[in-house]
Each structure stands twice: as C-alpha cells, then as structure tokens.
mmCIF file of C-alpha atoms in Angstrom:
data_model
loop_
_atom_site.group_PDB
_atom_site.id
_atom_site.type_symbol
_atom_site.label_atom_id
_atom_site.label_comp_id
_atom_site.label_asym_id
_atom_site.label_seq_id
_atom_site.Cartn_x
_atom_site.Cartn_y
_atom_site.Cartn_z
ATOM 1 C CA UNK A 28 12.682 -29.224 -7.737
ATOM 2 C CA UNK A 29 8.990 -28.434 -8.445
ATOM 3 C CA UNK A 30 7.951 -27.614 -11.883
ATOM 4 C CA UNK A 31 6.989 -23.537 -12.469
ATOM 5 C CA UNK A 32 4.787 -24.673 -15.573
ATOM 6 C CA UNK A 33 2.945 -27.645 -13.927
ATOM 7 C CA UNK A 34 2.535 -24.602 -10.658
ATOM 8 C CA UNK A 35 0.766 -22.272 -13.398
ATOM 9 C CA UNK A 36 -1.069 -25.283 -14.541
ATOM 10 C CA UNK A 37 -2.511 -25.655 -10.190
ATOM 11 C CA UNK A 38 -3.077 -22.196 -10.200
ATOM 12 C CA UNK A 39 -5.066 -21.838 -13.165
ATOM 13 C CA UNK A 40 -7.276 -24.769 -11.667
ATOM 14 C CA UNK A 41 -7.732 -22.984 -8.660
ATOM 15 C CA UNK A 42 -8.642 -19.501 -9.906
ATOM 16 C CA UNK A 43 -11.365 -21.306 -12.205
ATOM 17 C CA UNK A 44 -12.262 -24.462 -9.801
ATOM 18 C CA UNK A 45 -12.269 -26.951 -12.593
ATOM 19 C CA UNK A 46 -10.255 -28.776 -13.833
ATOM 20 C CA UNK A 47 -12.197 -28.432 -17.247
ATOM 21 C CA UNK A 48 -12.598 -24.848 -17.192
ATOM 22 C CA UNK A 49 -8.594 -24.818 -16.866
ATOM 23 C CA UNK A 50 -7.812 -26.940 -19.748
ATOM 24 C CA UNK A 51 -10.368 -24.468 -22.100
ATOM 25 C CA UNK A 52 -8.402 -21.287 -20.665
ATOM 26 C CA UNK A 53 -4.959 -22.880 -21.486
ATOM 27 C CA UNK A 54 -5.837 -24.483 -24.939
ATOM 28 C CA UNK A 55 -4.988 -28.026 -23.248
ATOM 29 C CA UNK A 56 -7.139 -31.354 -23.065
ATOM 30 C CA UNK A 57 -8.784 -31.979 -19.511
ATOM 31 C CA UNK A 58 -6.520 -35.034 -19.249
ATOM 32 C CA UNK A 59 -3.519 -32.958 -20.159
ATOM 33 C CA UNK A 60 -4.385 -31.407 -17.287
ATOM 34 C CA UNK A 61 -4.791 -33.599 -14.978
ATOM 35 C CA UNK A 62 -1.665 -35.072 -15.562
ATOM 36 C CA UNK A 63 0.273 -32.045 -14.816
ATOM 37 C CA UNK A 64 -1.595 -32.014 -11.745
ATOM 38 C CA UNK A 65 -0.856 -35.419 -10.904
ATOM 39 C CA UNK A 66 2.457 -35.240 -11.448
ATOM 40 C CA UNK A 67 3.076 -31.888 -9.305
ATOM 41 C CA UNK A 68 1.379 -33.931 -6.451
ATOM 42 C CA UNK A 69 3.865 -36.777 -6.795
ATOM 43 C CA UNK A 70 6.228 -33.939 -6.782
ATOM 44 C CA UNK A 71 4.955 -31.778 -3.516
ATOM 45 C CA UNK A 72 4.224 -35.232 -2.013
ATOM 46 C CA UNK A 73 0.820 -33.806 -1.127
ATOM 47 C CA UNK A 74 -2.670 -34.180 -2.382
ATOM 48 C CA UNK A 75 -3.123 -30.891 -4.140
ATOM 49 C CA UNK A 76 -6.953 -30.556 -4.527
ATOM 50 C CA UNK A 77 -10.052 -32.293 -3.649
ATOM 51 C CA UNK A 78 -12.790 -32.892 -5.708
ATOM 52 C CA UNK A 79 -16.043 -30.690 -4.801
ATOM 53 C CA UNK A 80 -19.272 -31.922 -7.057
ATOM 54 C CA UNK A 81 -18.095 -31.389 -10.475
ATOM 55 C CA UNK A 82 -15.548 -28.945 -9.552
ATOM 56 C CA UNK A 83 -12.285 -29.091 -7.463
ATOM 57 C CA UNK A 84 -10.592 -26.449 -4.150
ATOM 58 C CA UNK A 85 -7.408 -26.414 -3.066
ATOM 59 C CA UNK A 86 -5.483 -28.250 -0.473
ATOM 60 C CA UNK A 87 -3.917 -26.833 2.353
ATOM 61 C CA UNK A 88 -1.413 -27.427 -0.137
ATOM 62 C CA UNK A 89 -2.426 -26.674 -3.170
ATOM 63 C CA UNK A 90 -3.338 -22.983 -1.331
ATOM 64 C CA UNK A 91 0.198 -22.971 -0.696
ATOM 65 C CA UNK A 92 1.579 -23.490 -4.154
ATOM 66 C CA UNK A 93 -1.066 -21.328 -5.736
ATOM 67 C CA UNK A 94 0.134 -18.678 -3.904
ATOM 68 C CA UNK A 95 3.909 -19.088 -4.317
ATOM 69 C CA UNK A 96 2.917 -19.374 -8.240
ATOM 70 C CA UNK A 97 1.052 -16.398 -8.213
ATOM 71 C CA UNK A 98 4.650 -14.817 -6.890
ATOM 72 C CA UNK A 99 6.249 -16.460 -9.735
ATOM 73 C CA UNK A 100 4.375 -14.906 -12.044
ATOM 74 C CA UNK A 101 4.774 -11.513 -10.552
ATOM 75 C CA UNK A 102 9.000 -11.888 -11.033
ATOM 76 C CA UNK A 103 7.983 -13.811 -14.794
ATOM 77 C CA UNK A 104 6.095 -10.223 -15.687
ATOM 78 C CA UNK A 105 8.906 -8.193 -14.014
ATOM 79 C CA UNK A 106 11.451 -9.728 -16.067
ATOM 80 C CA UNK A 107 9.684 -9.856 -18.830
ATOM 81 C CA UNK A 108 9.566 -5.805 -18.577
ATOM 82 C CA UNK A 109 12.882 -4.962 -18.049
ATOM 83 C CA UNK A 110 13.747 -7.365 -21.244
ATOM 84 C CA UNK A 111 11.360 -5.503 -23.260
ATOM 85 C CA UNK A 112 12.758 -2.088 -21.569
ATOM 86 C CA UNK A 113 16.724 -3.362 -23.095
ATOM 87 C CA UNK A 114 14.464 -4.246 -26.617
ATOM 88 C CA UNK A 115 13.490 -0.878 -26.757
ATOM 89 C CA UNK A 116 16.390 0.963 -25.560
ATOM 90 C CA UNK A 117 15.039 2.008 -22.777
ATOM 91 C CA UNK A 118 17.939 2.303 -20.221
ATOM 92 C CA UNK A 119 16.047 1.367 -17.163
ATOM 93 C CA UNK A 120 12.891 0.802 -15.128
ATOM 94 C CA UNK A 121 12.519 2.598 -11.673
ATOM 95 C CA UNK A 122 9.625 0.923 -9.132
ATOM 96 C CA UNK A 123 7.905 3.151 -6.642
ATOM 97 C CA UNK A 124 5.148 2.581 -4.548
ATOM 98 C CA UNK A 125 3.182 4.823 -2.444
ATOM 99 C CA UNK A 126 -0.025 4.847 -0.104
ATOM 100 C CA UNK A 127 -3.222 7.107 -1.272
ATOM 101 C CA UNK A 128 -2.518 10.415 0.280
ATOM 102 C CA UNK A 129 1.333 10.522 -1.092
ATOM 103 C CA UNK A 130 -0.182 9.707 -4.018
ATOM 104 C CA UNK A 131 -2.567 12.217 -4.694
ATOM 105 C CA UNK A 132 0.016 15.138 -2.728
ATOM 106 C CA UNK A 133 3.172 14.398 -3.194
ATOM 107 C CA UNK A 134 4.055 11.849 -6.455
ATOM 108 C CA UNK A 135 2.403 13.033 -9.209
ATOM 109 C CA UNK A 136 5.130 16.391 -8.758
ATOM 110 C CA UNK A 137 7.777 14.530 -8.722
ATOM 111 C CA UNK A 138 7.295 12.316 -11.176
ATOM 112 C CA UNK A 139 6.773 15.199 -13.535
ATOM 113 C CA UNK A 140 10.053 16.454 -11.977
ATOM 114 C CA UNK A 141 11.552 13.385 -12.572
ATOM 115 C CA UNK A 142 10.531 12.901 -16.297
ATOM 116 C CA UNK A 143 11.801 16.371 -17.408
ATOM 117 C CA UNK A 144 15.566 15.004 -16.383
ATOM 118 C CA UNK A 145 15.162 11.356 -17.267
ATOM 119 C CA UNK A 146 12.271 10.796 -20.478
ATOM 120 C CA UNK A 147 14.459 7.293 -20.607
ATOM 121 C CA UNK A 148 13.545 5.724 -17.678
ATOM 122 C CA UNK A 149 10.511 3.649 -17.298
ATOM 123 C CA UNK A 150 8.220 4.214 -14.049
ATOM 124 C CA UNK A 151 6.692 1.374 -12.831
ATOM 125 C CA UNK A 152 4.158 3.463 -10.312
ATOM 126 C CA UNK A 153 1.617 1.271 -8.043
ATOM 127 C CA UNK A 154 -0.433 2.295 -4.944
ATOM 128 C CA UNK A 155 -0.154 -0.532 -2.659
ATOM 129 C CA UNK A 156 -2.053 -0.018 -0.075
ATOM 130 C CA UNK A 157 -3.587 -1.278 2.395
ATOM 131 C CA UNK A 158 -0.381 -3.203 2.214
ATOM 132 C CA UNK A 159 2.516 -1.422 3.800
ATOM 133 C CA UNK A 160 4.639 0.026 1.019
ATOM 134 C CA UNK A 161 7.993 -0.375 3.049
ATOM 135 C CA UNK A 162 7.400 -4.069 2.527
ATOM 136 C CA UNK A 163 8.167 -4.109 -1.048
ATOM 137 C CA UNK A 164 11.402 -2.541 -0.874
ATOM 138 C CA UNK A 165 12.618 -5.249 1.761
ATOM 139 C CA UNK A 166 11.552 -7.948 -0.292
ATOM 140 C CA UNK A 167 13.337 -6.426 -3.437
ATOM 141 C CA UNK A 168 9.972 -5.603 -5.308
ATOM 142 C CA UNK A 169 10.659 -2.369 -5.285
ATOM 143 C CA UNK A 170 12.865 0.469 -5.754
ATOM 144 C CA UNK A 171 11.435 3.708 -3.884
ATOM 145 C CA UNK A 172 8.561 3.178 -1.505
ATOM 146 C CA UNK A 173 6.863 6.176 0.415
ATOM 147 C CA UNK A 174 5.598 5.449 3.638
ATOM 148 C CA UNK A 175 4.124 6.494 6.787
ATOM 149 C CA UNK A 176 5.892 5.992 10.760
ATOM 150 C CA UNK A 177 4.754 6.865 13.385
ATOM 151 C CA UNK A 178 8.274 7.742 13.997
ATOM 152 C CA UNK A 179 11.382 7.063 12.140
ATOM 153 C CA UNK A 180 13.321 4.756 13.276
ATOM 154 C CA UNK A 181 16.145 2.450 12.616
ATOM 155 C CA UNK A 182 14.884 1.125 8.755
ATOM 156 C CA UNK A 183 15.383 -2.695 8.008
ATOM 157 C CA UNK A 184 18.806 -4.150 6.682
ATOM 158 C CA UNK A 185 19.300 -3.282 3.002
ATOM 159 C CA UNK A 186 16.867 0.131 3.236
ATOM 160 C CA UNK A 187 17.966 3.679 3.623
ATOM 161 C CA UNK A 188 14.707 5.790 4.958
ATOM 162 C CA UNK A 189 14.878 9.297 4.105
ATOM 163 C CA UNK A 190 12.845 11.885 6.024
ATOM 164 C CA UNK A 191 10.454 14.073 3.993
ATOM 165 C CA UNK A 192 7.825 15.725 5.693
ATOM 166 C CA UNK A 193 6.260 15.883 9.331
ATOM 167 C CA UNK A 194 2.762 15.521 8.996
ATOM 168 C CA UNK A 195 0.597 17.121 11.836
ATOM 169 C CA UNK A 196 -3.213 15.799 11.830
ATOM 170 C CA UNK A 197 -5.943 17.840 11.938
ATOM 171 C CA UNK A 198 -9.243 18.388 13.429
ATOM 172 C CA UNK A 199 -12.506 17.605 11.474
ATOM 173 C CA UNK A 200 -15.651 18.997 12.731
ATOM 174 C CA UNK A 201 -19.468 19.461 11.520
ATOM 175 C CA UNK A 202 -20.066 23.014 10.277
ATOM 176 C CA UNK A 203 -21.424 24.539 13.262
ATOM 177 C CA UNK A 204 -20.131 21.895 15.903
ATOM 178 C CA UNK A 205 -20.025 23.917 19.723
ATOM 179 C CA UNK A 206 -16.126 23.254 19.264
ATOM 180 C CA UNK A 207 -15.755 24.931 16.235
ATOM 181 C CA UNK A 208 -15.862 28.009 17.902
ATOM 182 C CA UNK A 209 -12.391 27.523 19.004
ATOM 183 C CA UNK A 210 -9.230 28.139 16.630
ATOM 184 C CA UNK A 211 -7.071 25.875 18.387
ATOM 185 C CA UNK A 212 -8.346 22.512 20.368
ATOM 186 C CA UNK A 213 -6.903 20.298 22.736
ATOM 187 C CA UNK A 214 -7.105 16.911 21.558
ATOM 188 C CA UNK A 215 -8.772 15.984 24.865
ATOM 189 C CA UNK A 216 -11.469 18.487 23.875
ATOM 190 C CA UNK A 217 -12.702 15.442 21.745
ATOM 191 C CA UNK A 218 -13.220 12.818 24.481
ATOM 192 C CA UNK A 219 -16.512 12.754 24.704
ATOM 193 C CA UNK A 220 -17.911 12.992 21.038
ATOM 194 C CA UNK A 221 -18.301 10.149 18.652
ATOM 195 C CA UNK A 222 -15.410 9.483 16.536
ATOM 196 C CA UNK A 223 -15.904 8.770 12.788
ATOM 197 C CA UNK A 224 -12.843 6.107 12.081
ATOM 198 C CA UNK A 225 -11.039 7.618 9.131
ATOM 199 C CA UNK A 226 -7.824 5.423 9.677
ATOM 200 C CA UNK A 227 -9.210 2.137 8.351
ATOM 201 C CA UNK A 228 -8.074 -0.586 8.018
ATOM 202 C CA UNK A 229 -5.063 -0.610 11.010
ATOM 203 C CA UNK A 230 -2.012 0.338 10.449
ATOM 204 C CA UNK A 231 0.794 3.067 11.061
ATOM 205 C CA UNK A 232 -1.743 5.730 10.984
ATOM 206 C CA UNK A 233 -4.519 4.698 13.123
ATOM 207 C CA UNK A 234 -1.885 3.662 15.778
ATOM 208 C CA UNK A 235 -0.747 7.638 15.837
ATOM 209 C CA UNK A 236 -4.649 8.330 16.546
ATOM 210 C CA UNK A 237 -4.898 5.517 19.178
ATOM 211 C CA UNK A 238 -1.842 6.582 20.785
ATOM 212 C CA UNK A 239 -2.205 10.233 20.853
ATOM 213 C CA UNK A 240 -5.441 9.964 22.666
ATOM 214 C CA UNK A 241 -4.279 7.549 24.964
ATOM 215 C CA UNK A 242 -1.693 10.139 25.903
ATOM 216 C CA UNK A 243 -4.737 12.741 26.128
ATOM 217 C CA UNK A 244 -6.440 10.383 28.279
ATOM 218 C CA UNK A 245 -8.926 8.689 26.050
ATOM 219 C CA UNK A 246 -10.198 6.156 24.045
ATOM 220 C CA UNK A 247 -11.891 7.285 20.999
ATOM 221 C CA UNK A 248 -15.708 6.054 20.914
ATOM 222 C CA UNK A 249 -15.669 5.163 17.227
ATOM 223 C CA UNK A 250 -19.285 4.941 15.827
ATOM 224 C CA UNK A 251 -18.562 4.977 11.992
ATOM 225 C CA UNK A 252 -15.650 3.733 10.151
ATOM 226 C CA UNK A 253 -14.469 5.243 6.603
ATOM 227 C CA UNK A 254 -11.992 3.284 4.451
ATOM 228 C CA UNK A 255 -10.701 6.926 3.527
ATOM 229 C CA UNK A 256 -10.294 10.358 4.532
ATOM 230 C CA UNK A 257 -12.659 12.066 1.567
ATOM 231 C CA UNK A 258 -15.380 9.433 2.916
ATOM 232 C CA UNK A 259 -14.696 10.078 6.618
ATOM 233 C CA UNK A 260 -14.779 14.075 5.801
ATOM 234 C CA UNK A 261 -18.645 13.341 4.228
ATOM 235 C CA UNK A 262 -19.502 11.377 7.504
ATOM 236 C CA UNK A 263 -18.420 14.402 9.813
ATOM 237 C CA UNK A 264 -20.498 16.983 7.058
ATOM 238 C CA UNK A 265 -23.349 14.340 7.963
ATOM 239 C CA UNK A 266 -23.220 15.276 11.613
ATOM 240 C CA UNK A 267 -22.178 11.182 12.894
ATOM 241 C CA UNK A 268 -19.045 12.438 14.755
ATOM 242 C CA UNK A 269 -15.705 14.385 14.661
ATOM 243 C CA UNK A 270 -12.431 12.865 13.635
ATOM 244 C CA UNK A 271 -8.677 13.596 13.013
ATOM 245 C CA UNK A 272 -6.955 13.553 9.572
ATOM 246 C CA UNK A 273 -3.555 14.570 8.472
ATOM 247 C CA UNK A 274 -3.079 17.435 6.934
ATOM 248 C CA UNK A 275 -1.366 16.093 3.755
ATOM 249 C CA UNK A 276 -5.063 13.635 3.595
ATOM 250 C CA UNK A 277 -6.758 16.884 3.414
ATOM 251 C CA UNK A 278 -6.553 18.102 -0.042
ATOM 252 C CA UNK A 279 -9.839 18.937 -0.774
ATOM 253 C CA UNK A 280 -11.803 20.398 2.302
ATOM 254 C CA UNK A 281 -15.904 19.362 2.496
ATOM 255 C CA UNK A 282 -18.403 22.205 2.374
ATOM 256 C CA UNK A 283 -19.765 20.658 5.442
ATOM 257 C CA UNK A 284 -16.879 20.189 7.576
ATOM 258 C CA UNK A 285 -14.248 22.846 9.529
ATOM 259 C CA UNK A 286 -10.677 21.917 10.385
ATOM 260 C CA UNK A 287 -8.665 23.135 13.528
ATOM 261 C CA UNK A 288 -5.390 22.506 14.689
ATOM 262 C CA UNK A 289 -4.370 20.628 17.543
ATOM 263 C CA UNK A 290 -2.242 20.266 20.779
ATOM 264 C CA UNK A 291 -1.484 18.323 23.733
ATOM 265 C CA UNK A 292 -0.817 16.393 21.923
ATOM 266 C CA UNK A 293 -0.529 17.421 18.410
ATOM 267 C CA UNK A 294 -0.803 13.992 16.775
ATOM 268 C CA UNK A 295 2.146 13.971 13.695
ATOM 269 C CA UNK A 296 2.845 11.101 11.269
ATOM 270 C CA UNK A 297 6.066 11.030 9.923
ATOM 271 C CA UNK A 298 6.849 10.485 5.964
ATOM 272 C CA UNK A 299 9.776 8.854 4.166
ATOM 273 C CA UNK A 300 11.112 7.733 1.605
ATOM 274 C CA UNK A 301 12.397 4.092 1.934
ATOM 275 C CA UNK A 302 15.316 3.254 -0.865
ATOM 276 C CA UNK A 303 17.063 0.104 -1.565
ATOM 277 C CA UNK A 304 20.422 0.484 -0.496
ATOM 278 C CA UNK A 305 22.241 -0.653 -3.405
ATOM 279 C CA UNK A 306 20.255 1.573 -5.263
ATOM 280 C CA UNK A 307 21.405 4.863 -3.627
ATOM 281 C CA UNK A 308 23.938 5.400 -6.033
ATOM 282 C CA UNK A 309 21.851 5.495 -9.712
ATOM 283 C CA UNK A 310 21.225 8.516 -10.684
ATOM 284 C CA UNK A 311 17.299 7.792 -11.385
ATOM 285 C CA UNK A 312 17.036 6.553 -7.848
ATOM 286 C CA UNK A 313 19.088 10.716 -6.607
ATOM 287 C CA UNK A 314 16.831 12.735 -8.939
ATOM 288 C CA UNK A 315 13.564 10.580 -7.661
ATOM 289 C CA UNK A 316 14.995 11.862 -4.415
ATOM 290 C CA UNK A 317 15.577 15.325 -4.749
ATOM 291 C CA UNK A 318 12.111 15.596 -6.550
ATOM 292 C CA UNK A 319 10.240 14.232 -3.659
ATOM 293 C CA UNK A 320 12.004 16.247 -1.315
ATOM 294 C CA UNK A 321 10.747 19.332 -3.309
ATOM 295 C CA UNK A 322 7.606 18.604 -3.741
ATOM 296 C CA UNK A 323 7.480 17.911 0.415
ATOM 297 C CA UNK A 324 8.793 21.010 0.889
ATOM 298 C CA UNK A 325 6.290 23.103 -1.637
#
C-alpha cells in the first residue's frame, strides 16, 4: 500500500519544484527528502519526477499522486474538524455547497433560519463553483448542495433532489435599446443583436440559453463573454450587446440596463436542493430543508 506521509512529502515537492525548497517547508534535510521520494517511487513502480535545471516537475505519475494526495488531505482536514467539533461539544457539522447566485439569494436566509433552531451545529458553507455543486454530494463531500438543471430529473444513486424554485431568465437590454420599448419580448426578438455571454464558463445554465434559442430559431452571436451576471449587466449598460439572465442572478439591477420578460420560449432554470440520502432523516439536514424552501418561496 502506498505511504500517505511519503505522498505529502511528493506533493510538497511539486507545489514548490524543489526538492530543497520542500525539505525547508517541512523542517526535513534535502536527503531526508529524497529518500521519501525514492522510496514512494520503488513503491508506485514509477519514476515520480524529473529533474529540470536545479529544480524538479512531476511525472505523469507523480501528477497523479499529487493529486490523489491533495484529496487526502482534504478527508485529513475533514476529519480533523469533526474531531475537534466532538472536543468541543459541538454535536455536529452540516456541509453545504452552493453556486454564486444561490448564494447571494437564497443561503444566507436560511442559514440564519437555520442557526436560530440549531446554534450547535457547525456549517461548513463553500461556493464551489465553477464546479458543479451536485458533484460533491455524490462523492460524499457534502451534505446539502444547491444546484441548477435544466430540468429535474432522475438524481444519481444515493441523492434525493428536492425542487425549490423555477427560475425564469430575463431580458437585459441597454437603456434606450429600440426593443426596450416593448414590455414583453419574444426571445426570437433577439436574433439579430450581439449577445454579451453572461453564462461563462459552460455548464447547466448556458445550455438553457443555447437551447432556448435553438428552439427560437437561433444561434446567439456572442461578442463579449462575462464570467458573471453583475459583469455581463455592465457590458449591456456599455452598449456591446443584449443578453439573458435569470431572475434570481438579478439582484441588483444596473442604472444602465432595462429588464423584460420573455416568451416563446421563456427560458427557466430549475433549482434544487440535492441531499445525501442517508442524511434525510437528521434533523439538521429537515430544518436546512424547510429553511431553503422558505426562503425560495419569499
């Protein structure tokens, strides 16, 4: 079995690219270091790094190990917390992740909710994306995970999804755009203007964009991309194109931009709440819930 220490040792040797610059970080002597090395290569039976001038990179294999230590160290600091929790008498630690928009809407809410009802319990909140939140719930990382679908469907083995809100996306125009005139636009009204790209990087929510034109007829000309909806609103104020955002992503409206609804299609994202089975049951995991589906409905 490969040795977790001498797989901390690799990936401190990595992160710095020396072998020297390891040894200072870890209070060990160069050769100390080495030697761990060494003998985690005679383990892997793989050269682990390759020497580089007076520095050292990473294998194919030594990439791979890095990594998987890296995930070590994740579960090292996760256990490490829930000891400390049991130390403290804290009764428990609850893990939730969320992407940006649930995060600035819909979490902080219910987690004030939550903490009126159980003070006890330790939240362990982290925005993960541009990973997909869902993710960490499969892989047992987490607890509670909001995400987006395009539509719900069946959720992976081991997950419960729970449906909070539909979440109908919106127009974004310049101030004084010929289409603003109109209270209510058909998406295809937008085929011919430049598109600022507000659903960046891909993902759940620029499929719903890509799709709904498609059905309108179109493929968005996209001449600017944003990395987030409060940067793609500024590009629209700029006069570089029009774009589509969901409502919930529209929190705070630009002085330079108008919004108008939409139909035929009326894009919609849908969001839920994606639970480890086993989990259903605690009573942290039920009033987590019931706070989120409050502060969906509000």
């Amino acid at each position: 079995m490969l040795d977790v220490r001498r797989m901390q040792v690799l990936r401190a040797v990595v992160t710095t690219g020396s072998i020297t610059a390891a040894a200072v970080n870890l209070g060990y002597t160069p050769s100390a270091i080495s030697q761990q090395v060494a003998a985690l290569e005679k383990q892997a039976g793989l050269p682990l790094l390759d020497r580089v001038g007076r520095g050292v990179r990473p294998t194919v294999a030594g990439r791979l190990l890095t990594e998987h230590a890296a995930r070590i160290t994740d579960r090292l600091v996760e256990a490490e917390a829930a000891l400390a929790d049991l130390r403290e008498g804290r009764t428990g630690r609850l893990r939730v992740r969320y992407f940006a928009t649930a995060g600035a809407a819909l979490v902080p809410p219910a987690v004030a909710a939550f903490r009126a009802r159980h003070a006890d319990v330790r939240l362990d909140l982290r925005l993960t994306e541009p990973d997909d939140p869902l993710a960490e719930v499969e892989a047992g990382r987490a607890d509670v995970a909001l995400c987006v679908f395009a539509r719900l469907a069946e959720p992976p083995r081991g997950v419960h999804v729970e449906h909070l809100l539909d979440d109908p996306y919106l127009a974004v125009l310049p101030r004084g755009h010929d289409l603003a005139r109109k209270r209510v636009l058909d998406l295809a009204d937008l085929a011919g203007q430049p598109w600022v790209d507000a659903a960046n990087p891909p993902g759940p929510c620029r499929d719903i964009v890509v799709d709904a034109c498609a059905a309108a007829g179109f493929t968005p000309n996209l001449v600017v991309e944003a990395d987030d909806y409060p940067t793609a609103q500024g590009f629209v104020a700029a006069g570089l194109g029009v774009t589509i955002v969901p409502k919930l992503g529209l929190g705070v409206v630009h002085p330079g931009v108008v919004v108008r609804k939409l139909r035929r299609p009326e894009p919609n994202r849908a969001i839920g709440a994606a639970v480890r089975v086993d989990t259903l049951t605690s009573p942290a995991v039920r009033t987590l819930l019931s706070a989120l589906r409050t502060a969906a409905a509000g």
